[in-house]
Coordinates of C-alpha atoms and ligand atoms in Angstrom, one line a residue:
X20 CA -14.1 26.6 15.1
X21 CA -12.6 29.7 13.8
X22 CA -9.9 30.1 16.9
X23 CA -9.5 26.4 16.1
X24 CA -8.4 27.9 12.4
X25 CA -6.8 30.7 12.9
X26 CA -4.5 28.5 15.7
X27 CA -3.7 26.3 13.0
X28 CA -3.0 29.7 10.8
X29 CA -0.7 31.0 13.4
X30 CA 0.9 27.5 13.6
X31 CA 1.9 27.2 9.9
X32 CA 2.6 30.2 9.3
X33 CA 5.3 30.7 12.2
X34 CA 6.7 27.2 10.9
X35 CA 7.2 28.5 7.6
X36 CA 10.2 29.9 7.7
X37 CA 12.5 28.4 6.0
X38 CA 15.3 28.5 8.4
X39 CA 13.8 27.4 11.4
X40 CA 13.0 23.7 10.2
X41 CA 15.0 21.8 12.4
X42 CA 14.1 23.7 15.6
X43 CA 10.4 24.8 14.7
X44 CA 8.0 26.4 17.5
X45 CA 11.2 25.3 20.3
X46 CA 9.1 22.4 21.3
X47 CA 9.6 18.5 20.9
X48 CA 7.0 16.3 19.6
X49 CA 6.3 15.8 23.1
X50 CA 5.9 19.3 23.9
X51 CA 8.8 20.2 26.0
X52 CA 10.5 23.6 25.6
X53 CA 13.4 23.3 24.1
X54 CA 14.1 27.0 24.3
X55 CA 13.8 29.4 27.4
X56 CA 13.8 32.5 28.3
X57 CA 17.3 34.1 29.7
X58 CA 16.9 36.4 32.4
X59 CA 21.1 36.8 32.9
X60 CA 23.6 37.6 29.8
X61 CA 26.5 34.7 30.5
X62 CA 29.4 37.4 30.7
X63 CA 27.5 38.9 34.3
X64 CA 27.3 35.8 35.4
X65 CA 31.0 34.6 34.8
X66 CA 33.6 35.1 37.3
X67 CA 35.8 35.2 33.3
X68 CA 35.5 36.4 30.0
X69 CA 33.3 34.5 27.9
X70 CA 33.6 34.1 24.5
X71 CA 32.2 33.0 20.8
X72 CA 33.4 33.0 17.3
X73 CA 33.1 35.7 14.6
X74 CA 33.7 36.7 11.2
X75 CA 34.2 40.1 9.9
X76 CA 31.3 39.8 7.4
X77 CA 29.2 38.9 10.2
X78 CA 30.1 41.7 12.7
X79 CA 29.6 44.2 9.4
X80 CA 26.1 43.0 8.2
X81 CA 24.4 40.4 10.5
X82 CA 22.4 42.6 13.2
X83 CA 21.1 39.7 14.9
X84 CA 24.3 38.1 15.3
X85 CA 25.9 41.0 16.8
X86 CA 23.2 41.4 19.3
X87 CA 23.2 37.7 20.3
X88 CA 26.6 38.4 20.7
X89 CA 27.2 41.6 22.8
X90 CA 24.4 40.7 24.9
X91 CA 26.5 37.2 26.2
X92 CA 29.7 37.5 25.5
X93 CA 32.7 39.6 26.0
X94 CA 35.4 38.0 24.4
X95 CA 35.9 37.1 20.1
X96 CA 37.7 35.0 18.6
X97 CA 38.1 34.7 14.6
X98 CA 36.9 31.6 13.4
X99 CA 39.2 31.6 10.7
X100 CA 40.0 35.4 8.9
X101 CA 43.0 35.7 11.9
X102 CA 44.8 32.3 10.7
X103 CA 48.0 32.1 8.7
X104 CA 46.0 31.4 5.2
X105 CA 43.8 34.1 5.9
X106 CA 46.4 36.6 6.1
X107 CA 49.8 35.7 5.1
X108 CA 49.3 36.2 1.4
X109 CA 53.2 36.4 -0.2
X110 CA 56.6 36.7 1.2
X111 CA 56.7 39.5 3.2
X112 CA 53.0 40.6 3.0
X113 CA 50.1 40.9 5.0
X114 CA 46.4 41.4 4.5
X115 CA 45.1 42.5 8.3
X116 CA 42.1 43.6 6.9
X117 CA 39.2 41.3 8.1
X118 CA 41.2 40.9 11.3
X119 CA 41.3 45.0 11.7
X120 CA 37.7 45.3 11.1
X121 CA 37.2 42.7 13.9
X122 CA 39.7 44.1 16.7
X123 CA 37.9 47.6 15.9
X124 CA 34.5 46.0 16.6
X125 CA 35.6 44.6 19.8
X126 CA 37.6 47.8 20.6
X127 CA 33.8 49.9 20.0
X128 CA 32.1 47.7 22.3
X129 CA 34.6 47.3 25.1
X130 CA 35.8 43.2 24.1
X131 CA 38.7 41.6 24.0
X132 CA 40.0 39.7 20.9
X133 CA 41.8 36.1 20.9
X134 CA 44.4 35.6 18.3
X135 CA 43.3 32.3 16.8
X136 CA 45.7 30.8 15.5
X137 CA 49.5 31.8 13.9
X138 CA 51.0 28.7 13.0
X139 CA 48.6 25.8 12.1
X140 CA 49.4 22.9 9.8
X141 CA 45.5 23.4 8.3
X142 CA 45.8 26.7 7.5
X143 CA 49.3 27.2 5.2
X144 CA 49.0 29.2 2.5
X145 CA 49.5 27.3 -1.0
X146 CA 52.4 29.6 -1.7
X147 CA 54.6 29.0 1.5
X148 CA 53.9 25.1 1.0
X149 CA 55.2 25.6 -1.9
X150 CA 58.5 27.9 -1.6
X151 CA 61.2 26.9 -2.9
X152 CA 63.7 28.9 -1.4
X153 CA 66.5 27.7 1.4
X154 CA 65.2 26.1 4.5
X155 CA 66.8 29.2 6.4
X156 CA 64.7 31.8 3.9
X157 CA 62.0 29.7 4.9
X158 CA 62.3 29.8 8.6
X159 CA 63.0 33.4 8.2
X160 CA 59.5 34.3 6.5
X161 CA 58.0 32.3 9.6
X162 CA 59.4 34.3 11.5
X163 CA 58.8 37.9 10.1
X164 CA 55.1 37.1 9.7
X165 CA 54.8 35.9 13.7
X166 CA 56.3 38.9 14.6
X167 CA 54.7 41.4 12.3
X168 CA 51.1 39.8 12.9
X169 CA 51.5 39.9 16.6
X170 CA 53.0 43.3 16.6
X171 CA 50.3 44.8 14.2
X172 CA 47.9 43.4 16.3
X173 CA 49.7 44.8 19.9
X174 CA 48.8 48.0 18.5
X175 CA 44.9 48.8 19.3
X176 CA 44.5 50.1 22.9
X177 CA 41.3 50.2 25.6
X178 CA 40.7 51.0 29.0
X179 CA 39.0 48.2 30.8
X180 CA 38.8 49.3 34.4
X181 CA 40.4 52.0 34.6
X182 CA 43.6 50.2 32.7
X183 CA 44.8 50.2 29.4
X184 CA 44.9 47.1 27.7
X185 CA 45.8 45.8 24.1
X186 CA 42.5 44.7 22.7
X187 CA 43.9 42.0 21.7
X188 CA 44.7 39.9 24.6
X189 CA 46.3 36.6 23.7
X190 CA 47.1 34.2 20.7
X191 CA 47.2 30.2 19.9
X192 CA 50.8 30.8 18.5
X193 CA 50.5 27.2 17.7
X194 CA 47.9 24.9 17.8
X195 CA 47.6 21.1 17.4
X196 CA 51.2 20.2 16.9
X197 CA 51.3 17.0 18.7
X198 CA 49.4 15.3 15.6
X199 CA 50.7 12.9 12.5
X200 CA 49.8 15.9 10.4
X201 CA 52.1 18.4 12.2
X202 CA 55.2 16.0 12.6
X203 CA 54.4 15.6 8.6
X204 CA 54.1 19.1 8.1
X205 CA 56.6 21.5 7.0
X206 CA 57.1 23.5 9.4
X207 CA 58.6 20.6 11.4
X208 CA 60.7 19.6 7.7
X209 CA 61.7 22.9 7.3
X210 CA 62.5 24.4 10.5
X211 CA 63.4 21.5 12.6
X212 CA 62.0 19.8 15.8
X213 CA 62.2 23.0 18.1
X214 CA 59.9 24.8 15.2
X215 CA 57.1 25.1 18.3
X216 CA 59.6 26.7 20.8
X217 CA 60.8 29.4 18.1
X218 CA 57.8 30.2 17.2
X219 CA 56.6 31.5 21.0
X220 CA 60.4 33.0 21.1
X221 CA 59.4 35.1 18.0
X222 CA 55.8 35.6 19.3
X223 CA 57.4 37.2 22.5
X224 CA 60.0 39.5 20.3
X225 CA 57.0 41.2 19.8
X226 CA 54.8 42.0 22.0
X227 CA 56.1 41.3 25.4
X228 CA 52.6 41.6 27.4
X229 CA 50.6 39.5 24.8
X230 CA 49.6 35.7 26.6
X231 CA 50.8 33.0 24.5
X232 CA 49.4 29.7 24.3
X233 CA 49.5 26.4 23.0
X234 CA 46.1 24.9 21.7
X235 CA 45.1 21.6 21.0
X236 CA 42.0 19.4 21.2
X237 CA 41.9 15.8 22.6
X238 CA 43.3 17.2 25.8
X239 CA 40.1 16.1 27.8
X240 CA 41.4 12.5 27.1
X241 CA 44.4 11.7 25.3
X242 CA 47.1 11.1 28.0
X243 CA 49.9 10.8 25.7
X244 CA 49.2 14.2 23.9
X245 CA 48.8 15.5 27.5
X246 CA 51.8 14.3 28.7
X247 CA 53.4 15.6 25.3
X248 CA 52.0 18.8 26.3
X249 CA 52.7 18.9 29.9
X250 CA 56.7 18.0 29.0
X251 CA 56.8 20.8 26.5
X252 CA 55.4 23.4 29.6
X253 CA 58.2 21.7 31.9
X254 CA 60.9 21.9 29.0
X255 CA 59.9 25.5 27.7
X256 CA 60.1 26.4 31.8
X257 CA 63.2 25.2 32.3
X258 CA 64.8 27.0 29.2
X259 CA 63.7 30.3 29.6
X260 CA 61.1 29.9 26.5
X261 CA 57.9 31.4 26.7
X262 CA 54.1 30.1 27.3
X263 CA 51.5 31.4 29.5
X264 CA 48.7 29.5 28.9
X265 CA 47.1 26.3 27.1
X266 CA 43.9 25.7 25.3
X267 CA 41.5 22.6 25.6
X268 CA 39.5 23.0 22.3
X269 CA 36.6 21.0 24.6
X270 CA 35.1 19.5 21.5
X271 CA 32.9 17.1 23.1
X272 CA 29.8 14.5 23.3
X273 CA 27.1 15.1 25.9
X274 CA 28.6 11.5 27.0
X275 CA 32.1 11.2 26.2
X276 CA 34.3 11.5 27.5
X277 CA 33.1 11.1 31.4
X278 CA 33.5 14.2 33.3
X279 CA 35.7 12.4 36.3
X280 CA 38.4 11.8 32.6
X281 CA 38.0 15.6 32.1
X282 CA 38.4 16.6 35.7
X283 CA 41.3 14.7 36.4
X284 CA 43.4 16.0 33.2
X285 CA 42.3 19.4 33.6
X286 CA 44.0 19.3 37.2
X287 CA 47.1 17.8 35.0
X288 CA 47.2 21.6 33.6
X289 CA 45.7 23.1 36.3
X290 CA 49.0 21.8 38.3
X291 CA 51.1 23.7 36.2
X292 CA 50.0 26.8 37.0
X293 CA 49.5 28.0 33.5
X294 CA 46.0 30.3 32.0
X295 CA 43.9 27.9 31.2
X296 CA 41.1 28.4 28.0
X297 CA 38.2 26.1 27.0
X298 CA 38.9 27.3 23.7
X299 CA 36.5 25.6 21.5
X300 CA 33.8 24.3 23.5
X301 CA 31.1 22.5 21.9
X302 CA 28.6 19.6 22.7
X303 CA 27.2 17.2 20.2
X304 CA 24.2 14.8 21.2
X305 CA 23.7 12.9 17.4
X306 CA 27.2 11.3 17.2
X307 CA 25.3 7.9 16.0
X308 CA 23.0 10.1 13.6
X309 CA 19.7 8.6 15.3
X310 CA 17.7 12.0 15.6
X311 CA 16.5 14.1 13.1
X312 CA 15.2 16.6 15.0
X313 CA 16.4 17.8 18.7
X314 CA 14.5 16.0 21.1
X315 CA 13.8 17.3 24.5
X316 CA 15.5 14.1 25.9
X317 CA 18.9 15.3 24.3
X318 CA 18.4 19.2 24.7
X319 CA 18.3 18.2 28.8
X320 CA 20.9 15.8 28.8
X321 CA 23.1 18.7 26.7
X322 CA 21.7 21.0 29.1
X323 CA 23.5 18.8 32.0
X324 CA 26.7 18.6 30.1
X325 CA 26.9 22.5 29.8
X326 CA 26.3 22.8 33.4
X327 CA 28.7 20.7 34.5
X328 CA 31.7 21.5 32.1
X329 CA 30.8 25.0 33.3
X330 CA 30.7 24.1 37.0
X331 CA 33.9 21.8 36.4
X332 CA 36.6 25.3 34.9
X333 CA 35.2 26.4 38.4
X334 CA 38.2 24.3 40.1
X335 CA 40.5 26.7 37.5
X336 CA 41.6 29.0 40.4
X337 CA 40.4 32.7 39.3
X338 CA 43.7 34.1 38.2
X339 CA 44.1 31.1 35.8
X340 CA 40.7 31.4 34.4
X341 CA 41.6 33.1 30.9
X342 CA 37.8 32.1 29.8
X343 CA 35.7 29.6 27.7
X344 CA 35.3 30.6 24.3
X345 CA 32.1 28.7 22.2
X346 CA 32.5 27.4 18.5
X347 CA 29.5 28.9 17.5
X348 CA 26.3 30.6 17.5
X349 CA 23.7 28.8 16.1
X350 CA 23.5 25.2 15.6
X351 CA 23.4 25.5 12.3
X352 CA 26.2 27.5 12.0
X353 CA 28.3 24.8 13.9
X354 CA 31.7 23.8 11.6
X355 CA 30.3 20.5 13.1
X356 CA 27.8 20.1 10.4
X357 CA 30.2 19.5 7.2
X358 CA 32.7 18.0 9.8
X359 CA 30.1 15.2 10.8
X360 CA 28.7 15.3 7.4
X361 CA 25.4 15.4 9.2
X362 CA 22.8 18.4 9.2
X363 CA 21.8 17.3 12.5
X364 CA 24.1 18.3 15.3
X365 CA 22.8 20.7 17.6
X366 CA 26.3 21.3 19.4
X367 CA 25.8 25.0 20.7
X368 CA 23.6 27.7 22.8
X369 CA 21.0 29.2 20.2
X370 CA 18.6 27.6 17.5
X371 CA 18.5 28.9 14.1
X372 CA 16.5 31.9 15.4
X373 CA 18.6 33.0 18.1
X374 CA 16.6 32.0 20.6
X375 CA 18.2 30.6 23.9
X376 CA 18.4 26.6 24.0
X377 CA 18.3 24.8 27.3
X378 CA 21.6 24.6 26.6
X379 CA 22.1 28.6 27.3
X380 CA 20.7 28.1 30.9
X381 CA 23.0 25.0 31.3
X382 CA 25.8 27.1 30.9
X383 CA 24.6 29.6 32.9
X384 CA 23.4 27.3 35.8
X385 CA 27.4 25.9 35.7
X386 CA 28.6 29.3 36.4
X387 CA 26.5 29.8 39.8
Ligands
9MR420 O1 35.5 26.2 12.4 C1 36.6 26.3 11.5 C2 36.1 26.0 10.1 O2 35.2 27.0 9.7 C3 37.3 25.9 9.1 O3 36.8 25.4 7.9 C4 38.3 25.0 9.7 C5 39.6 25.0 8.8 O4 40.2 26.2 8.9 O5 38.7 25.4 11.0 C6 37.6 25.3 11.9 O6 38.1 25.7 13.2 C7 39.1 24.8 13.8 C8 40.0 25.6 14.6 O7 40.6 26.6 13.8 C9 41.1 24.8 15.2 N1 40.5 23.6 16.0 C10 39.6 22.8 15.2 C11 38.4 23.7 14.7 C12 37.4 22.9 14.0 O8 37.9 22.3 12.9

């Protein structure tokens, strides 16, 4: 009777916290794990960089974060304090800082940084929408902030094997331009139709190592915006403009789209011979909103999904494998949440307290 207590005790008390209500104890109601226990960090299994997403408040105060972090990935991307609102506060003036603190982070602990993102019609400052200067003084601010951000950021070095290397490896110089909301936006207006060619031109005037890429989600299905994208590649080969790589965001269902849709657009890309990045990957299993809590049902149908959009960058041959990058930590930290409007989306690796989801060994299976 008083084991039978102090069980129930033990019980409340580790469901108490008030963070861990939506994944409490790691089990389903029908008592499968839901959690396990890792025996491999991802980034020693991977045959490429593997990467999540950071902020610079969270690499300066949240411990746990940071060792979640450096103990499975290897690569870091901003989430957002490296995109064109974040730093491109006036004409002619920067604020590096939150990136800084980030690329010194990454440069302590041996990582690389991805440059995420310089031109994106979500993230223009209010100011710059609202110049009213000339349509060339316009094009010309674009231009001086692409090349002083990617120059600034050319300028922290590492040895990685023996080689120096800027620690910051690559950037989305644009990203999701083949959208309503780009052709509306103004750098199209402004700058004209070749806006997205220019901009790589001026990314390359500055740094002339850095891999540039072209970003965009929908890419595991859309065929028109593939095509879009696989016509600019042919037309920026053809004249001599730079691009080294593109990035499928990979934000995705743990149904749709079906992996043979996937696999046969990724060879569209993989054709081209270009670095390829799963740049956002996430998996939702609650698109219809008809779980409240994470069922062991979806966890091991997620699970699958990891393994096999793991297992499927596999046909990426190795020297165009630039990495997959996560969206997130937590679940709860997923961008997913507000997105969806709904508290329930368990898209990623870890539950609320870090531990590994099924999901983790998913991912890890996929790379074996
Ligand atoms: O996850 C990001 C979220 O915190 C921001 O509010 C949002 C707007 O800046 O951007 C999210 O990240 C986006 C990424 O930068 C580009 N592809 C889509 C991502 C999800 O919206």
């Amino acid at each position: 009777m008083k084991k039978l207590l102090l069980l129930i005790l033990l019980l409340v008390f580790s469901c108490s916290d008030s963070d861990s209500n939506q994944d409490c104890c790691s089990i389903d109601p029908e008592n499968q794990p839901l959690t396990y226990q890792a025996q491999t960090s991802l980034k020693d299994l991977a045959s490429f960089p593997v990467g999540n997403i950071v902020s610079a408040n969270k690499i300066q105060i949240n411990n746990q974060f940071i060792s979640t972090l450096l103990n499975d990935f290897n690569s870091i991307t901003a989430e957002n304090d490296m995109k064109m609102r974040n730093m491109f506060i006036g004409p002619n003036e920067y604020d590096f800082s939150d990136g800084d603190v980030i690329v010194s982070f990454a440069k302590e602990n041996g990582i690389r940084v991805f440059g995420h993102a310089l031109i994106w019609h979500s993230s223009i400052p209010d100011w710059l929408q609202n110049f009213n200067g000339t349509d060339s003084e316009f094009e010309g601010l674009v231009e001086n902030y692409i090349k002083s951000t990617v120059l600034h950021f050319s300028q922290e070095k590492m040895i990685i094997n023996g080689q120096e290397v800027s620690v910051v490896s690559g950037w989305d110089v644009v990203n999701e331009a083949f959208t309503n909301q780009a052709d509306n936006a103004i750098f199209r207006q402004r700058i004209g139709s070749d806006y997205v060619e220019k901009c790589f031109i001026w990314a390359r005037e500055a740094d002339s190592d850095v891999k540039l890429f072209y970003n965009d989600y929908g890419l595991e299905t859309n065929s028109n915006k593939v095509n879009q994208v696989l016509n600019m590649i042919d037309y920026f080969r053809n004249n001599n403009i730079p691009i080294d790589g593109v990035g499928l965001q990979m934000h995705i269902d743990h149904i749709n789209p079906l992996l043979q849709q996937i696999e046969d657009n990724l060879q569209l890309f993989i054709n081209k011979d270009v670095l390829i990045h799963f740049s956002e990957l996430d998996i939702t299993v609650n698109r219809n909103s008809d779980i409240s809590t994470l069922t062991f049902e979806r966890a091991e149908s997620q699970e699958n999904r990891y393994r096999d959009i793991v297992n499927l960058y596999l046909n990426v041959p190795i020297t165009n494998r630039f990495g997959i990058t996560l969206w997130g930590m937590r679940d709860i930290d997923s961008w997913l949440l507000n997105h969806h409007n709904n508290p329930n989306e368990y898209p990623l690796l870890f539950n609320t307290n870090y531990e590994t989801k099924i999901s983790h060994r998913g991912f890890a299976e996929g790379l074996q």
